GROMACS .gro file of C-alpha atoms in nm:
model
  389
    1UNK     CA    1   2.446  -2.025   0.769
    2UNK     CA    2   2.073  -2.126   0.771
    3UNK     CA    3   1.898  -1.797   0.688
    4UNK     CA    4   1.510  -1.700   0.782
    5UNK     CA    5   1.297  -1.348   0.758
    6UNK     CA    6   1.080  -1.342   1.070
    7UNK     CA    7   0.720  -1.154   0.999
    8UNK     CA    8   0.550  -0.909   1.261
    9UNK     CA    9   0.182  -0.906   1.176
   10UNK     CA   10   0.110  -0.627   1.384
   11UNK     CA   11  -0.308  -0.562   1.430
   12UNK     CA   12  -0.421  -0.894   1.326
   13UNK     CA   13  -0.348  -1.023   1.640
   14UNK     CA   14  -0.628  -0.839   1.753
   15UNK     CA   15  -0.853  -1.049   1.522
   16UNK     CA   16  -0.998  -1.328   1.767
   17UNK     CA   17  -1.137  -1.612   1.583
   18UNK     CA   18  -1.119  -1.452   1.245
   19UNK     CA   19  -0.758  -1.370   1.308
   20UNK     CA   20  -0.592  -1.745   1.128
   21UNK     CA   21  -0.816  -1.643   0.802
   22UNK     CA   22  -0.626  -1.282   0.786
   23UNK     CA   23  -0.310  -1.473   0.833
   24UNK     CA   24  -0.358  -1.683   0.588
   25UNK     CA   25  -0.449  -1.421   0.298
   26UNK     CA   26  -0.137  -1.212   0.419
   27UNK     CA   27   0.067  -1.538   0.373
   28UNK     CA   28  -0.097  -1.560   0.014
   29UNK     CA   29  -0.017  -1.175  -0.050
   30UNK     CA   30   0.345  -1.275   0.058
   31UNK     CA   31   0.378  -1.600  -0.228
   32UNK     CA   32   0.252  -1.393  -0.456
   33UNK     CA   33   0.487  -1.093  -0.405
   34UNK     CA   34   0.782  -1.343  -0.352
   35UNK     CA   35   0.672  -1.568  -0.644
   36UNK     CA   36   0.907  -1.518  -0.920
   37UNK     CA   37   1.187  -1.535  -0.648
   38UNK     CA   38   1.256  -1.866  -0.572
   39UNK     CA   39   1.033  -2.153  -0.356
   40UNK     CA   40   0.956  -2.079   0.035
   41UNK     CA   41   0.801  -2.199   0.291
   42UNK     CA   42   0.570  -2.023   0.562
   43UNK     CA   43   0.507  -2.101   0.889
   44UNK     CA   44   0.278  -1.959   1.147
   45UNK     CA   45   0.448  -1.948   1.544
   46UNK     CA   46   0.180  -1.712   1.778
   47UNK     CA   47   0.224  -1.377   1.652
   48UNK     CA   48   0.508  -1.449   1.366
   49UNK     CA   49   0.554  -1.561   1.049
   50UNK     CA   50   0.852  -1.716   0.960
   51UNK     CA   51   0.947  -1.751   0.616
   52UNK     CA   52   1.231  -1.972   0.495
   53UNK     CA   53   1.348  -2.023   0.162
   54UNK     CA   54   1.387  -2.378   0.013
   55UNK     CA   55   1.694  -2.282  -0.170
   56UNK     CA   56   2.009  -2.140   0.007
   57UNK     CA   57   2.064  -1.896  -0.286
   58UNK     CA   58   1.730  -1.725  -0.322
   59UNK     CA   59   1.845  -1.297  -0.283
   60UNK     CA   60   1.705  -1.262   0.076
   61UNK     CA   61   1.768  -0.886  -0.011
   62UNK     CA   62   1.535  -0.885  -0.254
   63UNK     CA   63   1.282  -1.084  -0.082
   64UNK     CA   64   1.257  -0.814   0.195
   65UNK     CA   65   1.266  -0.537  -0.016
   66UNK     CA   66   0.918  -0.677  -0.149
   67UNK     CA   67   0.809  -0.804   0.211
   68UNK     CA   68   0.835  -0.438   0.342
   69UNK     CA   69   0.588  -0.357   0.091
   70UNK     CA   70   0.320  -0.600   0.222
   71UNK     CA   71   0.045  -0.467   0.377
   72UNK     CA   72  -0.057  -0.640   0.690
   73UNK     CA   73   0.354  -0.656   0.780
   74UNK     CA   74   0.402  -0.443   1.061
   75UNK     CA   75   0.773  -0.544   1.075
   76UNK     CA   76   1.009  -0.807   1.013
   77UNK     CA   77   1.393  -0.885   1.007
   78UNK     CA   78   1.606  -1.137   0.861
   79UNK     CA   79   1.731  -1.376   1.141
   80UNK     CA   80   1.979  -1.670   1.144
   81UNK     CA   81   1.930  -2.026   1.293
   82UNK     CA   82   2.087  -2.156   1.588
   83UNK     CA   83   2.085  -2.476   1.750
   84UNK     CA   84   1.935  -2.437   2.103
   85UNK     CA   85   2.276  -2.427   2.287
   86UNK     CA   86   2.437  -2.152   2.458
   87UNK     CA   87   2.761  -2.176   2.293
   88UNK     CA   88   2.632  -2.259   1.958
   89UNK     CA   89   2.383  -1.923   1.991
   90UNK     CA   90   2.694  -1.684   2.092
   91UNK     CA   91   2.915  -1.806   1.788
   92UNK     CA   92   2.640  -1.757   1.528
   93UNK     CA   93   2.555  -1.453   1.736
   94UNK     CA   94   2.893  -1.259   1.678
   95UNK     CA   95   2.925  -1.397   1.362
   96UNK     CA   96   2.571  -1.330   1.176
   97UNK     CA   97   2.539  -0.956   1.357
   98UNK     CA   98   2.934  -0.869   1.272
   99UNK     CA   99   2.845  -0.618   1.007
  100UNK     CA  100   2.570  -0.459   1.237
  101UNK     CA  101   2.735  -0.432   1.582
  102UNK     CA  102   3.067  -0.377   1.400
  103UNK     CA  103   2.905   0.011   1.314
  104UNK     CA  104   2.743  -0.001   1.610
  105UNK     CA  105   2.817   0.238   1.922
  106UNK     CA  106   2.571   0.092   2.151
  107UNK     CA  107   2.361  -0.217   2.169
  108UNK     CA  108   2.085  -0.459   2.420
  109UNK     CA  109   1.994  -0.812   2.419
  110UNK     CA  110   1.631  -0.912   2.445
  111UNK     CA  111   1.604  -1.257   2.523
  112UNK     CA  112   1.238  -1.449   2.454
  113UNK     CA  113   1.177  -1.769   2.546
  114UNK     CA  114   0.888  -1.976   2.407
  115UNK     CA  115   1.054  -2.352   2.514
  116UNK     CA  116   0.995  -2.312   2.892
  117UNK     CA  117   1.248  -2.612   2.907
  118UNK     CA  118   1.547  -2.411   2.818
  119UNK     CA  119   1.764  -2.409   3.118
  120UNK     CA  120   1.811  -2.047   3.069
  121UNK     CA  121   1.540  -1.794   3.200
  122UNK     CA  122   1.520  -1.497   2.959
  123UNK     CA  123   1.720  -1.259   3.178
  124UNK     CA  124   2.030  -1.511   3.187
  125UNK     CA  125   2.026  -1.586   2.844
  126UNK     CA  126   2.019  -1.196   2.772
  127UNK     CA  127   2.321  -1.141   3.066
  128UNK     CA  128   2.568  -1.410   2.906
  129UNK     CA  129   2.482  -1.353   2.580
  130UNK     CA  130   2.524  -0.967   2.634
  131UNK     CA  131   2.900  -1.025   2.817
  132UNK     CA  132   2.955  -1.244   2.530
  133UNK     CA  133   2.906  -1.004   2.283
  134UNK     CA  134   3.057  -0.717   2.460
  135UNK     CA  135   3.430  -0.948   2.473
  136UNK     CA  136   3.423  -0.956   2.111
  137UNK     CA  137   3.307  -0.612   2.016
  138UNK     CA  138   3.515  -0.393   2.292
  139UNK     CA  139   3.405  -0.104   2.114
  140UNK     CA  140   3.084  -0.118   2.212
  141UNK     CA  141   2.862  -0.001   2.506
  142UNK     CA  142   2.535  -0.103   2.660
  143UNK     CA  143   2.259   0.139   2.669
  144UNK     CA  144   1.869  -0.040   2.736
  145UNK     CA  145   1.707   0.270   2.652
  146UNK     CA  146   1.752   0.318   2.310
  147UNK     CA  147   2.044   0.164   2.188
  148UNK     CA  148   2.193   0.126   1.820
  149UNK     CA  149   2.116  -0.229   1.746
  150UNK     CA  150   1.882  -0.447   1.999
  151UNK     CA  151   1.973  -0.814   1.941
  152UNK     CA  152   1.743  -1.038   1.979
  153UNK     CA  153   1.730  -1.415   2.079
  154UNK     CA  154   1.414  -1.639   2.057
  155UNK     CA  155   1.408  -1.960   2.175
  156UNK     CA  156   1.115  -2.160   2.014
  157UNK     CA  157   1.050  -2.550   2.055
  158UNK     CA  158   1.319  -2.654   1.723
  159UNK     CA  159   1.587  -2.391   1.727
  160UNK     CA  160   1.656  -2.044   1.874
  161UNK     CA  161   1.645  -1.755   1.597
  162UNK     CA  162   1.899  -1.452   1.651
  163UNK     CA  163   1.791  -1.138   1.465
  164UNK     CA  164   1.913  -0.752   1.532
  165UNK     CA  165   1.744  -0.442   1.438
  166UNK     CA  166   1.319  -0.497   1.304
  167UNK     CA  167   1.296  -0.338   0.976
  168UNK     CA  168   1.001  -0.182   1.007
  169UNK     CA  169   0.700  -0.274   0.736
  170UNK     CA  170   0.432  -0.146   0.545
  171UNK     CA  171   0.136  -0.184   0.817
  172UNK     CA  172  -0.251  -0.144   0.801
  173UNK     CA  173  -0.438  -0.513   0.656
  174UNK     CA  174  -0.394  -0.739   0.423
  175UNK     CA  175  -0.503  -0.633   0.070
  176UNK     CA  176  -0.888  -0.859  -0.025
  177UNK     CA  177  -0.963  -0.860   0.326
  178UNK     CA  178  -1.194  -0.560   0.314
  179UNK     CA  179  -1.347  -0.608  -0.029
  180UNK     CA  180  -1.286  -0.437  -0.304
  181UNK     CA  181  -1.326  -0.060  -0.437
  182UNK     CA  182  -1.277   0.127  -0.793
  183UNK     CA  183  -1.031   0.432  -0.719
  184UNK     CA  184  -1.101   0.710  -1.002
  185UNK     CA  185  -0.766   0.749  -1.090
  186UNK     CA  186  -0.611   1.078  -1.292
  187UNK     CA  187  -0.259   1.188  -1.348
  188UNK     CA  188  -0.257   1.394  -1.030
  189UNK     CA  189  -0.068   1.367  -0.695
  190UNK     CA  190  -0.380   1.275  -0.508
  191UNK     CA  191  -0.579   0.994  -0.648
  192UNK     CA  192  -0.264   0.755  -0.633
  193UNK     CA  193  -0.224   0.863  -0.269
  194UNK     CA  194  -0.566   0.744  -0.195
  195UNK     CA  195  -0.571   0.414  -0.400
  196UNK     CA  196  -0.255   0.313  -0.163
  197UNK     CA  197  -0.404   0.468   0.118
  198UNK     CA  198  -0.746   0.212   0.091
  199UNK     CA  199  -0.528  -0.104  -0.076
  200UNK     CA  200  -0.391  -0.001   0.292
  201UNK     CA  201  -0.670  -0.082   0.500
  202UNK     CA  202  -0.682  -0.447   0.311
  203UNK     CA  203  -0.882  -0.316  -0.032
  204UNK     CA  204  -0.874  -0.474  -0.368
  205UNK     CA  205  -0.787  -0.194  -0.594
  206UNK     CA  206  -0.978  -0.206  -0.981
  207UNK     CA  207  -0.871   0.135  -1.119
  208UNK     CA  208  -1.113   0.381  -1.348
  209UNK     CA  209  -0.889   0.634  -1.593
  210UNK     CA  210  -1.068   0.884  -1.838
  211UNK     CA  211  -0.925   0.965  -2.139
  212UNK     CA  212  -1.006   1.248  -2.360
  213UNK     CA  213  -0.775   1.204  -2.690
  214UNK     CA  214  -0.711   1.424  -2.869
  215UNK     CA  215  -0.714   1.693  -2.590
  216UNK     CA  216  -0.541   1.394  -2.372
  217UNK     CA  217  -0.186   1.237  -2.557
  218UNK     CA  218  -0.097   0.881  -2.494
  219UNK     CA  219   0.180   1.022  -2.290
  220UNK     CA  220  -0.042   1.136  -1.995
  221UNK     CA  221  -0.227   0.775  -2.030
  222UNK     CA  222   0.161   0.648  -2.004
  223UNK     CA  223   0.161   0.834  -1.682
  224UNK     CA  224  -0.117   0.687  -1.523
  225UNK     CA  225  -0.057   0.346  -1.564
  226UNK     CA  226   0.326   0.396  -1.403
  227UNK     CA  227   0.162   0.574  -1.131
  228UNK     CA  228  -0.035   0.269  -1.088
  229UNK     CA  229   0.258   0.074  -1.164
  230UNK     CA  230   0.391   0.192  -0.855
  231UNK     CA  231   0.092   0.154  -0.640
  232UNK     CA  232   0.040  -0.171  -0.699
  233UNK     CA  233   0.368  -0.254  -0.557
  234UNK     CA  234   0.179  -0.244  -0.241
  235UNK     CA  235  -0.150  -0.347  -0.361
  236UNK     CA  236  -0.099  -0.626  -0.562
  237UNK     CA  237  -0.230  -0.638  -0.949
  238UNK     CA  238  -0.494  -0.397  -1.042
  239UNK     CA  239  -0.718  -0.458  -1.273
  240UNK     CA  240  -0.774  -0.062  -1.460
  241UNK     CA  241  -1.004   0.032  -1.698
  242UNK     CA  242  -0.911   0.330  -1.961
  243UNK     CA  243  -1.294   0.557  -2.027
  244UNK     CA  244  -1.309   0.714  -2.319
  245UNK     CA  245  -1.441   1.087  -2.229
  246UNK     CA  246  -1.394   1.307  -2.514
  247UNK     CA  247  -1.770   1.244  -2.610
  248UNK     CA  248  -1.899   1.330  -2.295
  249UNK     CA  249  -1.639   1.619  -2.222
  250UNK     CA  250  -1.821   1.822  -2.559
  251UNK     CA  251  -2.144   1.717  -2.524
  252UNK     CA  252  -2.077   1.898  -2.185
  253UNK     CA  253  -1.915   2.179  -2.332
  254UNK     CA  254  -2.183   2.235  -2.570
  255UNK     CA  255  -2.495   2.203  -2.408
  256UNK     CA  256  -2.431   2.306  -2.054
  257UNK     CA  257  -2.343   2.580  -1.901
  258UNK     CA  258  -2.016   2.641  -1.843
  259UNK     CA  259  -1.992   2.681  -1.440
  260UNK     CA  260  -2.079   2.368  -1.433
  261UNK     CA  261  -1.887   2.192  -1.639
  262UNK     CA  262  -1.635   2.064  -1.386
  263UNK     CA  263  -1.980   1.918  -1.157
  264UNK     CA  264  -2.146   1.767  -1.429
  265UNK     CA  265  -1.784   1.634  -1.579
  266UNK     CA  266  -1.721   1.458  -1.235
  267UNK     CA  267  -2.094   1.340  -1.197
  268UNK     CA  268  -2.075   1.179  -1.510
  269UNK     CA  269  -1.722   1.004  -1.426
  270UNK     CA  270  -1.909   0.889  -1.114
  271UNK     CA  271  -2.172   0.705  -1.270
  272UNK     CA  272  -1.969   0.548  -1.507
  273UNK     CA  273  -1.730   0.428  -1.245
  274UNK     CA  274  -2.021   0.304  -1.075
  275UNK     CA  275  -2.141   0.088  -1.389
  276UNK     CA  276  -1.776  -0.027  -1.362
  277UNK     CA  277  -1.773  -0.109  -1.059
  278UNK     CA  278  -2.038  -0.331  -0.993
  279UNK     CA  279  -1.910  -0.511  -1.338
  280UNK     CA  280  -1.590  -0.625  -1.128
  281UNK     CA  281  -1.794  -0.679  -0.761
  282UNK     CA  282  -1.682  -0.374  -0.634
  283UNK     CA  283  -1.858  -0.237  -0.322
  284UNK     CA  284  -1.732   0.123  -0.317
  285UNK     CA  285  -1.560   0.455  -0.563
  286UNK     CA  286  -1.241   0.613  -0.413
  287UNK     CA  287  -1.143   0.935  -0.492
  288UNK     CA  288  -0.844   1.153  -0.425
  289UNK     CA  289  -1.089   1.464  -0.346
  290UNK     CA  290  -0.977   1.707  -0.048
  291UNK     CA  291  -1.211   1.967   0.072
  292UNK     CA  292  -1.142   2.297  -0.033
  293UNK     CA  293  -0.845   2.242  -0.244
  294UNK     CA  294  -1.014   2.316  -0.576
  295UNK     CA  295  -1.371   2.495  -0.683
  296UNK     CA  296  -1.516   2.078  -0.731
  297UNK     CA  297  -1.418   1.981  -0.391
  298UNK     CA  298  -1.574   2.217  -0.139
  299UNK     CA  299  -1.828   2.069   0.037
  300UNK     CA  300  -2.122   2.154  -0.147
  301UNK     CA  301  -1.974   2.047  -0.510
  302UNK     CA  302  -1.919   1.728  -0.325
  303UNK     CA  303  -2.253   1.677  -0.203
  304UNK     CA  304  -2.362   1.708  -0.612
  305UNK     CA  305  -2.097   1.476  -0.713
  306UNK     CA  306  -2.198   1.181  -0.431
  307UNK     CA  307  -2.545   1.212  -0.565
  308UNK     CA  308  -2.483   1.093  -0.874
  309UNK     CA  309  -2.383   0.680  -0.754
  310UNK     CA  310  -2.554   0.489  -0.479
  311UNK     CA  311  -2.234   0.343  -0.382
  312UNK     CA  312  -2.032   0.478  -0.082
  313UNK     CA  313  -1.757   0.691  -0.233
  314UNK     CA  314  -1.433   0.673   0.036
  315UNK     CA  315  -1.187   0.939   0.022
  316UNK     CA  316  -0.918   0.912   0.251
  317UNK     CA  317  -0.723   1.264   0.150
  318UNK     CA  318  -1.078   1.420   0.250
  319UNK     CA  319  -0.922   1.618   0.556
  320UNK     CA  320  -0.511   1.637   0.453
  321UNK     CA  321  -0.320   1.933   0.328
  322UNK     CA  322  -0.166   1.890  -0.022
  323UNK     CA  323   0.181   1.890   0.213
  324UNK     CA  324   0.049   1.585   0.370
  325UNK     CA  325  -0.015   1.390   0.074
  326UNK     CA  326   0.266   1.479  -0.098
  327UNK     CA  327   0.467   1.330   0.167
  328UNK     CA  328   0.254   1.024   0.142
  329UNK     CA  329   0.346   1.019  -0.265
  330UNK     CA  330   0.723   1.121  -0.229
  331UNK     CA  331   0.702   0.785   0.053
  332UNK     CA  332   0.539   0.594  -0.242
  333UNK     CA  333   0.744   0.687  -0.489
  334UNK     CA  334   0.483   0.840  -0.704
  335UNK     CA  335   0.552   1.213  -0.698
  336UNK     CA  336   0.787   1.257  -0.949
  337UNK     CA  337   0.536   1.118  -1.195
  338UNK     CA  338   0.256   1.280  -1.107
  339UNK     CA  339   0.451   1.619  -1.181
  340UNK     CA  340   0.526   1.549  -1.499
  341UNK     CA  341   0.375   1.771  -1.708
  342UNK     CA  342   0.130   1.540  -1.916
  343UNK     CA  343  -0.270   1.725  -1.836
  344UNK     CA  344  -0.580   1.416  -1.797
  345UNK     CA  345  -0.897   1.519  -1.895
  346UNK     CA  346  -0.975   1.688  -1.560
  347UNK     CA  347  -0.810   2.005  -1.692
  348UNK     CA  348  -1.024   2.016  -2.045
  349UNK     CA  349  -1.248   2.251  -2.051
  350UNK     CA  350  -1.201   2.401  -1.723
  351UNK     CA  351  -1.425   2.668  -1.609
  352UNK     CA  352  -1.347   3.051  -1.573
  353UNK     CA  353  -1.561   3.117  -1.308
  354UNK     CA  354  -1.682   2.783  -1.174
  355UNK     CA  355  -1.971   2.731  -0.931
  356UNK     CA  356  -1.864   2.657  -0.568
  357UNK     CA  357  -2.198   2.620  -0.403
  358UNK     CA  358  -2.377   2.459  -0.660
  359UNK     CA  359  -2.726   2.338  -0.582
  360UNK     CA  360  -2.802   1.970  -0.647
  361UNK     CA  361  -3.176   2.116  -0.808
  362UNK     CA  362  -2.904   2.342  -1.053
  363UNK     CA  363  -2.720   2.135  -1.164
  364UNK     CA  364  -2.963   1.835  -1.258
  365UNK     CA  365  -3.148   2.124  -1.441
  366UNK     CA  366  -2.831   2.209  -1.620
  367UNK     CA  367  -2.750   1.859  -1.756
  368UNK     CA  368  -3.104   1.779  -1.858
  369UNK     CA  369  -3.045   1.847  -2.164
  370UNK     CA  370  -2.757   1.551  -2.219
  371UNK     CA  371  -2.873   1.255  -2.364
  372UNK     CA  372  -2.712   1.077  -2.035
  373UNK     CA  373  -2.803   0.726  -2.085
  374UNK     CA  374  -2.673   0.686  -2.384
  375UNK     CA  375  -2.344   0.887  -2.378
  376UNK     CA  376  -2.297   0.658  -2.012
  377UNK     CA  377  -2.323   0.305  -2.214
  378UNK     CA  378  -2.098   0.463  -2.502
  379UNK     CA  379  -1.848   0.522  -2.300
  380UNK     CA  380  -1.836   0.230  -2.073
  381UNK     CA  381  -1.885   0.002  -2.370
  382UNK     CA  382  -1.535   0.196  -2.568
  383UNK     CA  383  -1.348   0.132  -2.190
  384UNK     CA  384  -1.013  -0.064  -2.247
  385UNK     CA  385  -0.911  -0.331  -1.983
  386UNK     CA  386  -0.603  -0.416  -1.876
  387UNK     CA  387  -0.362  -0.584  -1.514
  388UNK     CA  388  -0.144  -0.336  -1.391
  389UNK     CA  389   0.089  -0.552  -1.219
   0.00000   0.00000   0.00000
């Protein structure tokens, strides 16, 4: 049976003009994700994508197991190709949806039909179809309010496709259609939330880490890149850069004082990420920063940190509850890594008492002392590159 997945691209239909240059990068986020897969094809129909594979082997299952991941998918479902024939679209009908409506208790048909020249209207096709299907599956009932499986027949100008239930995707744009961003990325629950939260909204993710060996093992740099492992099964490859930060983290210790070291710690990671960023064309820091959840993210500490880089710093966990983005990481698949009990550099050298309304004046007094220019090129000249894929 000739075999399709049929793509939903949800808001870039509101895209006007612009909208057949979004569809186009999604269908290049789609090759790339389905590359080592087999050979497809993609073609656009008004507001689907259908995507057929050249050979009759390639794991469908597989492909949309990757597909759902796709940002810019807002659903899609794997649909079976008919001849544009009544009797040739029940048989396939009964036969291709057998597994589904076999479990089934209720069901609909939705009829659509693009080829005005079908001598069906949609509501016949639906009717005969539905009687059909109801003969061979006498278990089941009708229910067009909210039915177990909603079959679906679309009649285009080749062939009608016949699909049941939409498997519902990953939404939000396609990733390189907003730019691209550095996320500061630790070993934490939040910072991975965020980068898939912004490779969401159609960002190019390049990742910063900071590593402070010896006080940081190889183990917790293990655990970042998995957690960015995992991310970029959504976003696509990300290019990461590993800091060294054990330098700056003593020179900080040493020199400053110490209810500050957490402000002047994260000031410093911002400039650096800065440097980074405009290194790889980056027009924006992300951080996984909620207000109020530690002593460095209440508003004021914030205000310090952002005044340390020119460039917009988004952070999209800004006004969640940890509950909320651990539901985001446990949906990710990224929460059971962050846990593990391997500590980044953001715990060395933590503070007793820290400051939680630093002022800006403060704190620029307090790391005066830091030979800041230099320690800044040390450290992004020691970074480590590598495509987390």
């Amino acid at each position: 049976m000739n075999e399709i997945i049929l793509i939903k691209n949800g808001e870039l239909v509101l895209k006007g003009l612009n909208r057949n240059t979004f569809e186009d990068i999604l269908i290049k986020n789609m090759k790339k994700s389905l590359r080592d897969l087999g050979e497809f094809t993609f073609t656009k129909s008004q507001s689907t994508i259908m995507v057929k594979p050249v050979d009759e082997d390639t794991d469908l299952d597989d492909a949309v197991d990757r597909l759902k991941r796709v940002f810019g998918i807002a659903a899609l479902s794997r649909a079976a190709v008919s001849e544009k024939d009544m009797d040739c679209i029940k048989s396939i009908s009964s036969e291709y949806l057998d597994d589904e409506l076999s479990l089934a208790k209720t069901f609909k048909v939705e009829a659509k039909r693009s080829d005005k020249k079908f001598p069906l209207k949609s509501p016949e096709i639906a009717r005969e179809l539905g009687g059909y299907l109801l003969s061979k599956f006498n278990h089941l009932k009708v229910d067009v309010h909210n039915p177990d499986v909603t079959v679906t027949v679309e009649i285009r100008d080749n062939y009608a496709f016949i699909r049941g239930n939409n498997i519902k995707g990953a939404g939000g744009m396609p990733v390189s259609t907003s730019g691209r961003a550095a996320v500061l990325i630790s070993g934490g629950i939040d910072s991975p939330v965020a980068a898939y939260m912004m490779a969401k909204r159609g960002i190019e993710l390049v990742a910063v880490h900071f590593a402070s060996p010896p006080y940081t093992t190889e183990l917790a740099e293990e655990k970042v890149m998995e957690l960015l492992h995992r991310v970029a099964k959504y976003s696509g490859p990300i290019t990461t850069y590993v800091v060294p930060f054990t330098e700056i983290q003593e020179r900080i210790r040493e020199d400053c004082p110490e209810e500050f070291f957490t402000i002047i710690m994260r000031r410093y990671m911002m400039k650096i990420s800065e440097i980074i960023a405009h290194h790889q064309n980056c027009s924006a820091l992300i951080t996984g920063e909620s207000v109020g959840q530690v002593a460095s993210q209440t508003i004021y500490a914030l205000g310090c940190t952002d005044a340390a880089c020119e460039m917009p710093v988004f952070r999209p966990c800004i006004g969640m509850d940890k509950e909320e983005i651990i539901r985001i990481s446990r949906k990710i698949d990224t929460f059971d890594t962050s846990i593990l009990p391997y500590e980044d550099c953001c715990t060395v050298f933590t503070p007793k008492h820290p400051k939680t309304r630093p002022q800006l004046s403060a704190v620029i007094d307090a790391e005066a002392s830091l030979d800041s220019d230099a320690l800044i090129q040390r450290a992004v000249d020691g970074a480590r590159r590598t495509v987390i894929k």
